């Protein structure tokens, strides 16, 4: 269902109906608030619609930092995967 919702929003965007695309992606974001793809589309649409996007931008940066730190931790042999 998630992929279909993303495609639904992208269709509106491709048709040039950015307002409706924004509504769709905002609804998706409310259901899956930590999804980076949705945040990226929301930032792009906000820019196109001259809407504030700082909230989405900060959240995307936070998720990227968390992901990077998690990857670094795993690469250092951290976590419980290596415990025998």
GROMACS .gro file of N, CA and C in nm:
model
  252
    1UNK      N    1   0.083  -0.119   0.000
    1UNK     CA    2   0.000   0.000   0.000
    1UNK      C    3   0.087   0.126   0.000
    2UNK      N    4   0.200   0.119   0.071
    2UNK     CA    5   0.287   0.236   0.081
    2UNK      C    6   0.337   0.279  -0.056
    3UNK      N    7   0.384   0.185  -0.136
    3UNK     CA    8   0.438   0.217  -0.269
    3UNK      C    9   0.328   0.278  -0.357
    4UNK      N   10   0.208   0.224  -0.346
    4UNK     CA   11   0.097   0.278  -0.425
    4UNK      C   12   0.067   0.422  -0.384
    5UNK      N   13   0.076   0.451  -0.255
    5UNK     CA   14   0.052   0.588  -0.208
    5UNK      C   15   0.158   0.684  -0.263
    6UNK      N   16   0.283   0.640  -0.263
    6UNK     CA   17   0.391   0.722  -0.318
    6UNK      C   18   0.365   0.749  -0.467
    7UNK      N   19   0.330   0.646  -0.541
    7UNK     CA   20   0.303   0.660  -0.684
    7UNK      C   21   0.185   0.754  -0.709
    8UNK      N   22   0.085   0.746  -0.624
    8UNK     CA   23  -0.033   0.833  -0.633
    8UNK      C   24   0.011   0.980  -0.622
    9UNK      N   25   0.095   1.010  -0.524
    9UNK     CA   26   0.145   1.147  -0.507
    9UNK      C   27   0.231   1.190  -0.624
   10UNK      N   28   0.315   1.100  -0.673
   10UNK     CA   29   0.402   1.132  -0.786
   10UNK      C   30   0.321   1.161  -0.912
   11UNK      N   31   0.209   1.092  -0.929
   11UNK     CA   32   0.122   1.118  -1.046
   11UNK      C   33   0.071   1.261  -1.042
   12UNK      N   34   0.023   1.305  -0.927
   12UNK     CA   35  -0.023   1.443  -0.915
   12UNK      C   36   0.089   1.541  -0.945
   13UNK      N   37   0.208   1.510  -0.896
   13UNK     CA   38   0.322   1.599  -0.921
   13UNK      C   39   0.355   1.604  -1.069
   14UNK      N   40   0.355   1.490  -1.136
   14UNK     CA   41   0.385   1.488  -1.280
   14UNK      C   42   0.279   1.561  -1.362
   15UNK      N   43   0.156   1.559  -1.313
   15UNK     CA   44   0.048   1.631  -1.382
   15UNK      C   45   0.053   1.781  -1.354
   16UNK      N   46   0.145   1.822  -1.265
   16UNK     CA   47   0.157   1.964  -1.233
   16UNK      C   48   0.064   2.010  -1.123
   17UNK      N   49  -0.005   1.916  -1.060
   17UNK     CA   50  -0.095   1.951  -0.950
   17UNK      C   51  -0.019   1.935  -0.817
   18UNK      N   52   0.071   2.030  -0.793
   18UNK     CA   53   0.157   2.021  -0.676
   18UNK      C   54   0.082   2.036  -0.545
   19UNK      N   55  -0.027   2.110  -0.545
   19UNK     CA   56  -0.106   2.124  -0.422
   19UNK      C   57  -0.163   1.990  -0.378
   20UNK      N   58  -0.219   1.915  -0.473
   20UNK     CA   59  -0.275   1.785  -0.439
   20UNK      C   60  -0.163   1.686  -0.407
   21UNK      N   61  -0.052   1.694  -0.478
   21UNK     CA   62   0.062   1.608  -0.449
   21UNK      C   63   0.110   1.635  -0.306
   22UNK      N   64   0.115   1.761  -0.267
   22UNK     CA   65   0.156   1.795  -0.131
   22UNK      C   66   0.061   1.733  -0.029
   23UNK      N   67  -0.068   1.742  -0.055
   23UNK     CA   68  -0.167   1.683   0.037
   23UNK      C   69  -0.145   1.532   0.052
   24UNK      N   70  -0.120   1.466  -0.061
   24UNK     CA   71  -0.098   1.321  -0.058
   24UNK      C   72   0.028   1.288   0.022
   25UNK      N   73   0.138   1.357  -0.008
   25UNK     CA   74   0.263   1.328   0.063
   25UNK      C   75   0.255   1.366   0.211
   26UNK      N   76   0.181   1.469   0.243
   26UNK     CA   77   0.161   1.507   0.383
   26UNK      C   78   0.085   1.396   0.456
   27UNK      N   79  -0.015   1.341   0.391
   27UNK     CA   80  -0.093   1.231   0.450
   27UNK      C   81  -0.003   1.108   0.470
   28UNK      N   82   0.081   1.080   0.371
   28UNK     CA   83   0.175   0.967   0.383
   28UNK      C   84   0.271   0.993   0.499
   29UNK      N   85   0.320   1.116   0.507
   29UNK     CA   86   0.413   1.153   0.614
   29UNK      C   87   0.350   1.135   0.752
   30UNK      N   88   0.222   1.164   0.763
   30UNK     CA   89   0.153   1.147   0.892
   30UNK      C   90   0.148   1.000   0.932
   31UNK      N   91   0.144   0.910   0.834
   31UNK     CA   92   0.140   0.766   0.862
   31UNK      C   93   0.279   0.708   0.880
   32UNK      N   94   0.376   0.756   0.802
   32UNK     CA   95   0.513   0.703   0.804
   32UNK      C   96   0.610   0.821   0.823
   33UNK      N   97   0.613   0.874   0.943
   33UNK     CA   98   0.684   1.000   0.966
   33UNK      C   99   0.836   0.991   0.949
   34UNK      N  100   0.892   0.872   0.953
   34UNK     CA  101   1.037   0.858   0.939
   34UNK      C  102   1.079   0.812   0.800
   35UNK      N  103   0.994   0.828   0.702
   35UNK     CA  104   1.027   0.785   0.566
   35UNK      C  105   1.100   0.898   0.493
   36UNK      N  106   1.224   0.872   0.454
   36UNK     CA  107   1.308   0.974   0.390
   36UNK      C  108   1.255   1.014   0.252
   37UNK      N  109   1.203   0.919   0.176
   37UNK     CA  110   1.153   0.950   0.042
   37UNK      C  111   1.037   1.049   0.050
   38UNK      N  112   0.947   1.026   0.143
   38UNK     CA  113   0.834   1.116   0.160
   38UNK      C  114   0.880   1.255   0.201
   39UNK      N  115   0.976   1.262   0.292
   39UNK     CA  116   1.029   1.391   0.334
   39UNK      C  117   1.094   1.465   0.217
   40UNK      N  118   1.166   1.392   0.133
   40UNK     CA  119   1.230   1.454   0.016
   40UNK      C  120   1.126   1.514  -0.078
   41UNK      N  121   1.019   1.440  -0.104
   41UNK     CA  122   0.913   1.494  -0.190
   41UNK      C  123   0.846   1.615  -0.125
   42UNK      N  124   0.823   1.609   0.006
   42UNK     CA  125   0.761   1.723   0.073
   42UNK      C  126   0.848   1.848   0.065
   43UNK      N  127   0.977   1.833   0.081
   43UNK     CA  128   1.067   1.948   0.071
   43UNK      C  129   1.061   2.007  -0.069
   44UNK      N  130   1.067   1.921  -0.170
   44UNK     CA  131   1.061   1.967  -0.309
   44UNK      C  132   0.929   2.039  -0.338
   45UNK      N  133   0.820   1.981  -0.293
   45UNK     CA  134   0.689   2.042  -0.318
   45UNK      C  135   0.673   2.174  -0.243
   46UNK      N  136   0.724   2.179  -0.121
   46UNK     CA  137   0.718   2.304  -0.045
   46UNK      C  138   0.794   2.415  -0.118
   47UNK      N  139   0.910   2.380  -0.172
   47UNK     CA  140   0.986   2.480  -0.248
   47UNK      C  141   0.906   2.528  -0.368
   48UNK      N  142   0.846   2.434  -0.441
   48UNK     CA  143   0.767   2.470  -0.560
   48UNK      C  144   0.646   2.555  -0.524
   49UNK      N  145   0.587   2.530  -0.407
   49UNK     CA  146   0.466   2.601  -0.365
   49UNK      C  147   0.495   2.721  -0.275
   50UNK      N  148   0.624   2.751  -0.257
   50UNK     CA  149   0.666   2.861  -0.169
   50UNK      C  150   0.610   2.845  -0.027
   51UNK      N  151   0.615   2.722   0.024
   51UNK     CA  152   0.573   2.693   0.160
   51UNK      C  153   0.697   2.670   0.246
   52UNK      N  154   0.686   2.694   0.376
   52UNK     CA  155   0.801   2.665   0.463
   52UNK      C  156   0.828   2.514   0.468
   53UNK      N  157   0.954   2.479   0.464
   53UNK     CA  158   0.989   2.337   0.464
   53UNK      C  159   1.093   2.303   0.569
   54UNK      N  160   1.123   2.398   0.657
   54UNK     CA  161   1.228   2.379   0.756
   54UNK      C  162   1.202   2.255   0.844
   55UNK      N  163   1.078   2.234   0.883
   55UNK     CA  164   1.042   2.119   0.968
   55UNK      C  165   1.081   1.987   0.899
   56UNK      N  166   1.046   1.976   0.771
   56UNK     CA  167   1.076   1.853   0.696
   56UNK      C  168   1.227   1.839   0.674
   57UNK      N  169   1.292   1.950   0.645
   57UNK     CA  170   1.436   1.950   0.619
   57UNK      C  171   1.514   1.907   0.744
   58UNK      N  172   1.475   1.961   0.859
   58UNK     CA  173   1.541   1.924   0.984
   58UNK      C  174   1.520   1.777   1.017
   59UNK      N  175   1.401   1.729   0.995
   59UNK     CA  176   1.372   1.588   1.023
   59UNK      C  177   1.453   1.497   0.931
   60UNK      N  178   1.462   1.532   0.803
   60UNK     CA  179   1.540   1.453   0.709
   60UNK      C  180   1.688   1.452   0.750
   61UNK      N  181   1.740   1.567   0.790
   61UNK     CA  182   1.879   1.574   0.835
   61UNK      C  183   1.901   1.488   0.959
   62UNK      N  184   1.806   1.490   1.051
   62UNK     CA  185   1.816   1.409   1.172
   62UNK      C  186   1.819   1.260   1.137
   63UNK      N  187   1.730   1.219   1.047
   63UNK     CA  188   1.726   1.079   1.005
   63UNK      C  189   1.856   1.039   0.936
   64UNK      N  190   1.910   1.128   0.854
   64UNK     CA  191   2.037   1.100   0.786
   64UNK      C  192   2.151   1.084   0.887
   65UNK      N  193   2.154   1.173   0.986
   65UNK     CA  194   2.259   1.164   1.089
   65UNK      C  195   2.247   1.034   1.168
   66UNK      N  196   2.123   0.999   1.206
   66UNK     CA  197   2.102   0.875   1.281
   66UNK      C  198   2.143   0.754   1.199
   67UNK      N  199   2.110   0.756   1.073
   67UNK     CA  200   2.146   0.645   0.984
   67UNK      C  201   2.298   0.634   0.971
   68UNK      N  202   2.364   0.748   0.955
   68UNK     CA  203   2.509   0.750   0.941
   68UNK      C  204   2.576   0.698   1.068
   69UNK      N  205   2.529   0.743   1.183
   69UNK     CA  206   2.586   0.698   1.310
   69UNK      C  207   2.564   0.549   1.331
   70UNK      N  208   2.447   0.502   1.294
   70UNK     CA  209   2.417   0.359   1.307
   70UNK      C  210   2.508   0.277   1.217
   71UNK      N  211   2.529   0.324   1.095
   71UNK     CA  212   2.618   0.254   1.001
   71UNK      C  213   2.761   0.252   1.053
   72UNK      N  214   2.807   0.364   1.108
   72UNK     CA  215   2.943   0.370   1.161
   72UNK      C  216   2.958   0.274   1.279
   73UNK      N  217   2.858   0.268   1.364
   73UNK     CA  218   2.860   0.181   1.481
   73UNK      C  219   2.867   0.034   1.438
   74UNK      N  220   2.787  -0.001   1.339
   74UNK     CA  221   2.788  -0.139   1.290
   74UNK      C  222   2.921  -0.174   1.223
   75UNK      N  223   2.979  -0.078   1.150
   75UNK     CA  224   3.107  -0.103   1.083
   75UNK      C  225   3.223  -0.117   1.180
   76UNK      N  226   3.206  -0.061   1.300
   76UNK     CA  227   3.311  -0.073   1.401
   76UNK      C  228   3.297  -0.204   1.479
   77UNK      N  229   3.199  -0.285   1.442
   77UNK     CA  230   3.178  -0.410   1.513
   77UNK      C  231   3.091  -0.392   1.637
   78UNK      N  232   3.022  -0.280   1.642
   78UNK     CA  233   2.936  -0.253   1.757
   78UNK      C  234   2.808  -0.333   1.749
   79UNK      N  235   2.730  -0.318   1.847
   79UNK     CA  236   2.603  -0.390   1.851
   79UNK      C  237   2.623  -0.530   1.907
   80UNK      N  238   2.517  -0.606   1.903
   80UNK     CA  239   2.520  -0.738   1.963
   80UNK      C  240   2.536  -0.849   1.861
   81UNK      N  241   2.553  -0.813   1.734
   81UNK     CA  242   2.565  -0.913   1.629
   81UNK      C  243   2.692  -0.995   1.643
   82UNK      N  244   2.796  -0.936   1.701
   82UNK     CA  245   2.926  -1.004   1.709
   82UNK      C  246   2.949  -1.075   1.841
   83UNK      N  247   2.849  -1.076   1.928
   83UNK     CA  248   2.863  -1.139   2.058
   83UNK      C  249   2.843  -1.289   2.041
   84UNK      N  250   2.936  -1.367   2.097
   84UNK     CA  251   2.923  -1.513   2.087
   84UNK      C  252   2.872  -1.571   2.214
   0.00000   0.00000   0.00000
